[in-house]
Coordinates of C-alpha atoms in Angstrom, one line a residue:
X28 CA -13.8 -4.7 -6.4
X29 CA -13.7 -1.6 -4.5
X30 CA -14.9 1.9 -5.5
X31 CA -11.4 3.1 -4.8
X32 CA -9.7 0.4 -6.5
X33 CA -11.3 0.7 -9.6
X34 CA -10.8 4.6 -10.3
X35 CA -8.7 5.5 -13.2
X36 CA -8.0 1.8 -13.8
X37 CA -11.9 1.5 -16.9
X38 CA -10.6 1.1 -20.4
X39 CA -12.7 3.3 -21.5
X40 CA -11.3 7.0 -22.4
X41 CA -11.7 9.4 -20.5
X42 CA -13.5 12.5 -20.5
X43 CA -11.1 15.9 -21.5
X44 CA -10.0 17.5 -17.3
X45 CA -11.7 20.7 -17.0
X46 CA -9.1 23.9 -17.2
X47 CA -10.4 24.9 -13.5
X48 CA -9.4 21.3 -12.3
X49 CA -6.5 21.0 -14.7
X50 CA -5.2 24.5 -13.1
X51 CA -5.8 23.1 -9.4
X52 CA -3.6 20.1 -10.1
X53 CA -0.5 22.8 -11.5
X54 CA -0.3 24.6 -8.2
X55 CA -1.1 22.1 -5.9
X56 CA 2.1 20.6 -8.1
X57 CA 4.0 24.0 -7.2
X58 CA 3.2 23.6 -3.4
X59 CA 4.6 19.9 -3.3
X60 CA 7.5 21.1 -5.3
X61 CA 8.1 23.9 -2.9
X62 CA 7.9 22.5 0.6
X63 CA 10.4 19.4 -0.2
X64 CA 12.8 22.1 -2.1
X65 CA 12.5 24.2 1.4
X66 CA 13.0 22.0 3.2
X67 CA 16.0 20.2 1.3
X68 CA 17.4 23.3 1.9
X69 CA 17.5 23.8 5.5
X70 CA 18.4 19.5 6.1
X71 CA 21.9 20.5 4.4
X72 CA 22.7 23.4 6.0
X73 CA 22.6 21.4 9.3
X74 CA 25.8 21.3 10.1
X75 CA 26.5 25.1 9.4
X76 CA 24.0 25.6 11.6
X77 CA 25.6 23.0 14.3
X78 CA 28.4 25.4 14.5
X79 CA 27.4 28.5 14.7
X80 CA 24.9 27.5 17.5
X81 CA 27.5 25.4 19.7
X82 CA 25.7 22.6 20.5
X83 CA 26.9 19.1 20.9
X84 CA 25.7 15.9 18.9
X85 CA 23.0 15.2 21.6
X86 CA 21.8 18.7 22.5
X87 CA 21.4 19.4 17.9
X88 CA 19.9 16.1 18.7
X89 CA 17.3 17.3 21.4
X90 CA 17.0 20.3 19.2
X91 CA 15.7 18.7 16.1
X92 CA 13.1 17.1 18.1
X93 CA 11.1 20.7 17.6
X94 CA 10.6 19.6 14.3
X95 CA 9.1 16.2 14.7
X96 CA 6.7 17.9 17.8
X97 CA 5.9 20.6 15.9
X98 CA 4.7 18.5 12.9
X99 CA 3.2 16.0 14.5
X100 CA 0.9 18.3 17.3
X101 CA 0.6 20.3 13.3
X102 CA -1.1 17.5 12.0
X103 CA -3.1 16.9 14.0
X104 CA -4.8 19.9 14.4
X105 CA -4.8 20.7 10.8
X106 CA -7.4 18.4 9.8
X107 CA -10.3 20.4 11.3
X108 CA -8.6 23.9 10.1
X109 CA -9.3 22.3 7.1
X110 CA -12.4 21.3 7.8
X111 CA -13.1 24.6 9.5
X112 CA -11.5 27.1 6.6
X113 CA -10.9 25.1 3.7
X114 CA -8.4 23.5 2.3
X115 CA -6.4 26.0 0.2
X116 CA -6.5 28.7 2.0
X117 CA -4.8 26.3 4.9
X118 CA -2.7 25.8 2.9
X119 CA -1.7 29.5 1.4
X120 CA -0.7 30.3 5.1
X121 CA 1.1 27.2 6.1
X122 CA 2.9 28.4 2.7
X123 CA 3.9 31.7 4.3
X124 CA 4.5 30.5 7.7
X125 CA 7.0 28.1 6.6
X126 CA 8.5 30.3 3.7
X127 CA 9.5 32.9 6.9
X128 CA 10.0 30.1 9.2
X129 CA 12.7 28.4 7.0
X130 CA 14.4 32.2 7.5
X131 CA 15.0 31.4 12.0
X132 CA 17.8 28.5 12.5
X133 CA 21.1 30.2 11.5
X134 CA 19.7 33.8 13.7
X135 CA 19.3 31.0 17.4
X136 CA 22.7 30.9 19.0
X137 CA 22.0 28.0 21.1
X138 CA 20.6 24.8 21.5
X139 CA 17.2 25.6 23.5
X140 CA 16.9 28.7 21.1
X141 CA 17.6 26.2 18.3
X142 CA 14.4 24.2 19.2
X143 CA 12.1 26.8 19.8
X144 CA 12.1 28.3 16.5
X145 CA 12.4 24.4 14.5
X146 CA 8.6 24.3 17.1
X147 CA 7.4 26.4 14.5
X148 CA 8.8 25.3 11.2
X149 CA 8.0 21.8 11.8
X150 CA 3.9 23.5 13.0
X151 CA 4.1 24.8 8.8
X152 CA 6.0 21.8 7.6
X153 CA 2.9 19.5 9.1
X154 CA 0.5 21.8 8.8
X155 CA 1.0 22.6 4.7
X156 CA 1.3 18.2 4.6
X157 CA -1.8 17.9 5.7
X158 CA -3.8 20.5 3.7
X159 CA -1.9 20.5 0.3
X160 CA -2.6 16.3 0.9
X161 CA -6.4 16.4 1.6
X162 CA -7.2 18.8 -1.8
X163 CA -5.2 17.0 -3.8
X164 CA -7.5 13.9 -2.2
X165 CA -10.3 16.0 -3.5
X166 CA -8.7 16.8 -6.7
X167 CA -7.9 12.9 -7.0
X168 CA -11.9 11.8 -6.6
X169 CA -13.0 14.4 -8.7
X170 CA -11.1 13.8 -11.3
X171 CA -11.5 9.8 -11.4
X172 CA -8.0 9.6 -12.2
X173 CA -5.1 8.2 -9.6
X174 CA -2.7 11.3 -9.5
X175 CA -1.6 11.5 -6.1
X176 CA 1.7 9.8 -6.9
X177 CA 2.8 12.8 -9.4
X178 CA 2.2 14.7 -6.2
X179 CA 4.7 13.3 -4.5
X180 CA 7.1 13.3 -7.1
X181 CA 7.1 16.6 -7.8
X182 CA 7.8 17.1 -4.5
X183 CA 10.7 14.4 -4.1
X184 CA 12.2 16.3 -7.1
X185 CA 11.7 19.6 -4.9
X186 CA 14.0 17.8 -2.2
X187 CA 16.6 17.0 -5.3
X188 CA 16.8 20.3 -6.6
X189 CA 16.7 22.4 -3.1
X190 CA 19.7 19.7 -1.9
X191 CA 21.8 20.0 -4.9
X192 CA 21.5 23.6 -5.0
X193 CA 22.1 24.4 -1.1
X194 CA 24.9 22.0 -2.0
X195 CA 26.6 24.1 -4.9
X196 CA 26.5 27.4 -2.4
X197 CA 26.5 25.7 1.2
X198 CA 30.8 26.9 0.4
X199 CA 30.0 30.9 -1.0
X200 CA 27.0 31.8 0.7
X201 CA 26.4 31.7 4.7
X202 CA 23.3 29.6 6.3
X203 CA 21.7 33.0 6.8
X204 CA 21.7 34.5 3.2
X205 CA 20.8 30.8 2.3
X206 CA 18.1 29.8 4.7
X207 CA 16.8 33.8 3.6
X208 CA 17.0 33.1 0.0
X209 CA 14.7 30.1 0.8
X210 CA 12.2 33.0 2.0
X211 CA 12.6 34.8 -0.5
X212 CA 11.3 32.2 -2.7
X213 CA 8.8 30.6 -1.1
X214 CA 7.4 34.0 -0.3
X215 CA 7.5 34.5 -4.3
X216 CA 6.4 31.5 -5.2
X217 CA 3.4 31.2 -2.3
X218 CA 2.3 35.0 -3.3
X219 CA 1.6 33.7 -6.9
X220 CA 0.7 29.9 -6.8
X221 CA -1.3 30.5 -3.6
X222 CA -3.7 34.2 -4.7
X223 CA -4.6 31.7 -8.0
X224 CA -5.3 28.5 -5.5
X225 CA -8.1 31.3 -3.6
X226 CA -9.1 32.3 -6.6
X227 CA -10.2 28.0 -7.7
X228 CA -13.1 26.2 -6.5
X229 CA -12.0 22.8 -4.1
X230 CA -14.3 20.1 -5.9
X231 CA -16.3 19.3 -2.8
X232 CA -14.9 16.3 -0.1
X233 CA -16.7 12.8 -0.9
X234 CA -18.0 13.3 2.5
X235 CA -20.0 15.8 1.3
X236 CA -21.2 15.0 -1.8
X237 CA -22.5 12.0 -0.1
X238 CA -23.9 14.1 2.6
X239 CA -25.6 16.0 -0.6
X240 CA -26.7 13.0 -2.0
X241 CA -28.9 11.3 1.2
X242 CA -29.8 14.7 1.1
X243 CA -31.3 15.0 -2.4
X244 CA -32.7 11.6 -1.9
X245 CA -34.6 13.0 1.2
X246 CA -35.8 16.1 0.1
X247 CA -37.4 14.1 -3.3
X248 CA -38.9 11.8 -1.0
X249 CA -39.8 14.5 1.6
X250 CA -41.7 16.3 -1.7
X251 CA -43.6 13.2 -2.8
X252 CA -45.0 12.4 1.1
X253 CA -46.1 15.9 1.7
X254 CA -47.7 15.8 -2.2
X255 CA -51.7 16.9 -2.5
X256 CA -53.2 13.5 -1.4
X257 CA -50.9 12.6 1.1
X258 CA -51.0 13.1 5.0
X259 CA -47.4 13.0 5.7
X260 CA -45.5 16.3 6.8
X261 CA -42.3 16.8 5.6
X262 CA -39.2 14.6 7.6
X263 CA -37.1 17.1 8.2
X264 CA -33.4 16.6 7.5
X265 CA -31.0 15.8 10.6
X266 CA -28.1 14.4 8.1
X267 CA -26.1 17.0 7.1
X268 CA -26.5 20.5 6.8
X269 CA -25.4 23.4 4.5
X270 CA -25.0 27.1 3.9
X271 CA -26.9 28.3 1.2
X272 CA -23.7 28.8 -0.8
X273 CA -22.6 25.1 -0.4
X274 CA -25.1 24.1 -2.4
X275 CA -24.6 25.6 -5.4
X276 CA -22.6 24.4 -8.2
X277 CA -19.4 26.0 -9.2
X278 CA -18.7 28.1 -12.1
X279 CA -17.4 25.9 -15.1
X280 CA -14.5 26.5 -15.1
X281 CA -13.6 25.9 -11.7
X282 CA -12.9 29.4 -10.3
X283 CA -14.7 30.9 -7.3
X284 CA -17.2 33.3 -8.5
X285 CA -19.6 35.0 -5.9
X286 CA -22.3 32.7 -6.6
X287 CA -20.3 29.5 -6.3
X288 CA -18.5 29.7 -3.0
X289 CA -18.0 26.4 -1.1
X290 CA -18.6 26.8 2.6
X291 CA -17.5 24.1 4.5
X292 CA -19.7 22.4 6.8
X293 CA -19.1 21.6 10.2
X294 CA -22.3 19.6 10.8
X295 CA -21.5 16.9 9.0
X296 CA -21.5 13.4 10.4
X297 CA -18.1 12.4 11.9
X298 CA -16.5 8.7 9.9
X299 CA -18.2 5.5 11.2
X300 CA -16.0 3.6 13.5
X301 CA -15.9 1.2 11.1
X302 CA -14.7 4.0 9.0
X303 CA -11.7 5.3 11.6
X304 CA -10.4 1.7 11.5
X305 CA -9.6 1.4 8.2
X306 CA -8.0 4.7 8.1
X307 CA -5.7 3.8 10.9
X308 CA -5.4 0.5 8.9
X309 CA -4.1 2.9 6.0
X310 CA -1.8 4.8 8.3
X311 CA 0.0 1.7 9.7
X312 CA 1.0 1.2 6.1
X313 CA 2.6 4.3 5.5
X314 CA 4.6 4.0 9.1
X315 CA 5.0 1.0 7.6
X316 CA 7.0 2.5 4.2
X317 CA 8.0 5.4 5.6
X318 CA 9.7 3.4 8.6
X319 CA 12.6 2.6 5.5
X320 CA 12.4 5.9 4.7
X321 CA 14.4 7.3 7.7
X322 CA 16.3 4.5 8.7
X323 CA 18.1 4.4 4.6
X324 CA 18.1 8.5 4.8
X325 CA 19.7 8.0 8.4
X326 CA 22.2 4.7 8.0
X327 CA 22.1 4.1 4.5
X328 CA 25.5 5.3 3.6
X329 CA 26.9 4.6 6.7
X330 CA 26.3 0.5 6.0
X331 CA 28.2 0.9 3.1
X332 CA 31.3 2.4 4.0
X333 CA 31.7 0.4 7.7
X334 CA 30.2 -2.9 6.5
X335 CA 31.6 -2.3 2.6
X336 CA 34.5 -1.0 2.8
X337 CA 33.1 1.6 0.6
X338 CA 34.3 4.9 -0.7
X339 CA 32.5 7.4 1.5
X340 CA 31.7 9.2 -2.0
X341 CA 30.3 5.9 -3.0
X342 CA 28.3 5.1 0.7
X343 CA 27.0 9.2 -0.1
X344 CA 25.5 7.7 -3.2
X345 CA 23.3 5.6 -1.6
X346 CA 20.4 7.7 -0.4
X347 CA 20.6 9.4 -3.7
X348 CA 19.7 6.2 -5.5
X349 CA 17.3 5.8 -3.6
X350 CA 15.3 8.8 -4.4
X351 CA 16.0 8.8 -7.1
X352 CA 14.3 5.8 -7.7
X353 CA 11.5 6.8 -5.6
X354 CA 11.4 9.4 -7.8
X355 CA 11.0 7.5 -11.0
X356 CA 8.1 6.0 -9.1
X357 CA 6.0 7.9 -8.4
X358 CA 6.3 9.3 -12.1
X359 CA 4.9 6.5 -13.0
X360 CA 3.0 5.7 -10.3
X361 CA -0.6 7.5 -12.2
X362 CA 0.2 4.9 -15.3
X363 CA 0.8 1.8 -13.2
X364 CA -1.9 3.2 -11.3
X365 CA -4.7 3.3 -14.1
X366 CA -3.1 -0.2 -15.1
X367 CA -3.2 -2.3 -12.0
X368 CA -5.3 -0.4 -9.0
X369 CA -4.8 -0.1 -5.7
X370 CA -4.6 -2.8 -4.5
X371 CA -1.9 -4.3 -6.2
X372 CA 0.2 -1.8 -5.9
X373 CA -0.1 -1.6 -1.9
X374 CA 0.7 -5.6 -2.5
X375 CA 3.5 -5.7 -5.4
X376 CA 5.4 -2.2 -4.0
X377 CA 5.6 -4.3 -0.4
X378 CA 7.0 -6.8 -1.5
X379 CA 9.4 -5.8 -4.1
X380 CA 10.7 -3.3 -0.9
X381 CA 11.2 -6.1 1.2
X382 CA 13.1 -8.2 -1.2
X383 CA 15.2 -4.8 -2.1
X384 CA 15.7 -4.5 1.1
X385 CA 17.2 -7.7 2.3
X386 CA 19.1 -7.3 -0.8
X387 CA 21.0 -4.0 0.5
X388 CA 21.6 -5.1 3.7
X389 CA 22.7 -8.2 3.5
X390 CA 24.8 -8.0 -0.2
X391 CA 28.4 -8.8 0.2
X392 CA 29.1 -5.7 -2.2
X393 CA 28.7 -2.2 -2.8
X394 CA 26.9 -2.4 -5.8
X395 CA 24.8 -5.2 -5.5
X396 CA 23.8 -3.2 -2.3
X397 CA 23.6 -0.2 -4.0
X398 CA 20.9 -1.6 -6.3
X399 CA 18.6 -3.5 -3.0
X400 CA 18.3 0.3 -2.3
X401 CA 17.3 1.6 -5.8
X402 CA 14.7 -1.9 -6.1
X403 CA 13.5 -0.4 -2.4
X404 CA 13.2 2.7 -3.5
X405 CA 11.3 2.1 -6.6
X406 CA 8.9 -0.8 -4.4
X407 CA 8.3 2.2 -1.4
X408 CA 7.2 4.9 -4.4
X409 CA 3.3 4.7 -4.4
X410 CA 2.5 3.6 -1.1
X411 CA 2.2 6.1 1.1
X412 CA 1.0 8.9 -1.9
X413 CA -1.8 5.2 -2.2
X414 CA -2.5 5.0 1.1
X415 CA -2.8 9.4 2.0
X416 CA -5.2 8.8 -0.8
X417 CA -7.2 6.4 0.4
X418 CA -7.2 7.4 3.9
X419 CA -8.9 11.2 2.9
X420 CA -10.9 9.3 0.7
X421 CA -12.9 7.4 3.1
X422 CA -12.5 10.4 6.2
X423 CA -11.2 13.0 4.5
X424 CA -9.0 15.7 5.8
X425 CA -9.0 14.3 9.7
X426 CA -8.1 11.1 7.6
X427 CA -5.4 13.0 6.0
X428 CA -4.3 14.6 8.9
X429 CA -4.5 10.7 11.3
X430 CA -2.8 8.9 8.6
X431 CA 0.0 11.5 7.9
X432 CA 1.3 11.9 11.5
X433 CA 1.6 8.0 11.7
X434 CA 3.8 8.2 8.6
X435 CA 5.4 10.7 10.1
X436 CA 5.6 8.8 12.9
X437 CA 7.7 6.1 11.7
X438 CA 9.9 7.9 9.6
X439 CA 10.5 8.8 12.9
X440 CA 10.6 5.9 14.7
X441 CA 13.0 4.6 11.9
X442 CA 16.9 5.8 12.9
X443 CA 17.3 5.0 16.5
X444 CA 15.5 1.8 15.9
X445 CA 17.9 1.1 13.6
X446 CA 20.3 2.1 15.6
X447 CA 19.2 1.1 19.1
X448 CA 19.3 -2.5 16.4
X449 CA 22.4 -2.4 15.3
X450 CA 24.3 -1.9 18.6
X451 CA 21.6 -5.9 20.4
X452 CA 23.2 -7.0 16.3
X453 CA 24.6 -5.7 13.7
X454 CA 24.0 -2.7 11.4
X455 CA 23.2 -4.9 8.3
X456 CA 21.0 -7.0 10.6
X457 CA 18.7 -3.9 12.2
X458 CA 18.2 -2.7 8.7
X459 CA 16.5 -6.0 7.7
X460 CA 13.6 -4.6 9.9
X461 CA 13.0 -2.2 6.9
X462 CA 12.7 -5.3 5.2
X463 CA 10.5 -6.9 7.4
X464 CA 8.0 -4.0 7.6
X465 CA 7.7 -3.7 3.4
X466 CA 6.3 -6.5 3.8
X467 CA 4.1 -6.4 6.8
X468 CA 2.8 -3.5 4.1
X469 CA 1.9 -5.6 1.9
X470 CA 0.0 -7.8 4.1
X471 CA -1.5 -5.7 5.2
X472 CA -2.9 -3.8 1.9
X473 CA -3.8 -7.1 0.9
X474 CA -6.4 -7.3 3.3
X475 CA -7.6 -4.1 2.8
X476 CA -8.6 -5.2 -1.4
X477 CA -12.5 -5.9 -0.9
X478 CA -13.0 -3.0 2.1

């Protein structure tokens, strides 16, 4: 079984977590939750901002595309920024930009202006997702525990809190004051958590550790070959280069010291073609699962109300059932991954989601459909985090960027694809495509078990 499937699955008692890594986990959890909180707060004010700008449904759709375009473009670039400057500074910088840009939409008075500011908001959203997921991948490797689902659970909980708060204050606060309040909260949290994050030494990326091991073995060989009595000169090391600081051991508590500053090495080799293909495979898994999340967010309530004659309040609870089940699944994800391993989670999660979505789409009653939505959420809960983690373990920030871009593309592709299929067939039949892609994710996950 590959190393990636063995992380955290041994029966031995885990060693105590170093204080620095424990603090890093807490801080990254805060940033994940903040991201979900801010994004959900913006989403619940979209109707009010639509009224303020006077945009038609079509114009609003084009403006909202700015979030997607900004996110996708930035995701492809953030991996390089993380390699050059480190994941922690990029996370903090994107956190500041995200907090500032969320206040801009209610200040616009036309759909083009709204689209322009949403490009900035989407860029910050995409950037911070790649940056803190990359930092989380390095932390997972350092702890040798599959804790990635816990970070995504924090994002889900932050989103639920942001949506709940937005719903409560929507009637008493204007969008301008509400989103400006989110800016203040975001900047305060980023100032406190970001300062602590910048003082913590990032765990060495997996590729950097491998390069150092290669260099260490070559140094040993070179010293042996160049010892007295031999005629062999030392062999120059062209595999990797590192700055003096990058080879120093981190401080025992994981904090930065003047003698333990990690300098990201831009000269590390590009991943091999086989590695890049595997990253694309895990990105495809992320796409298949994110497709379902986007589809249920936009079409789940309409299916319950239009096809099953559900009360609007009950129909609105459809996505809540899905989101709550997904959050519960992610909160239990670390335990499940430690006991079962990553490949079984990918396969079982995809199969469970496929069965749940078939029930949700084709059930003859509302309550069975709600049960299907909840089962789908449980199945999909840990597939996306595992796919991102494995892509990052294979190729570092660039792997996270590639998989995140594909996954986010799936979330964007889902709603319009369901709409087109609903016109060609029916909405219940269209929603079964979520089950098909979840099943495909399970099959792909099964093929990666020996890789």
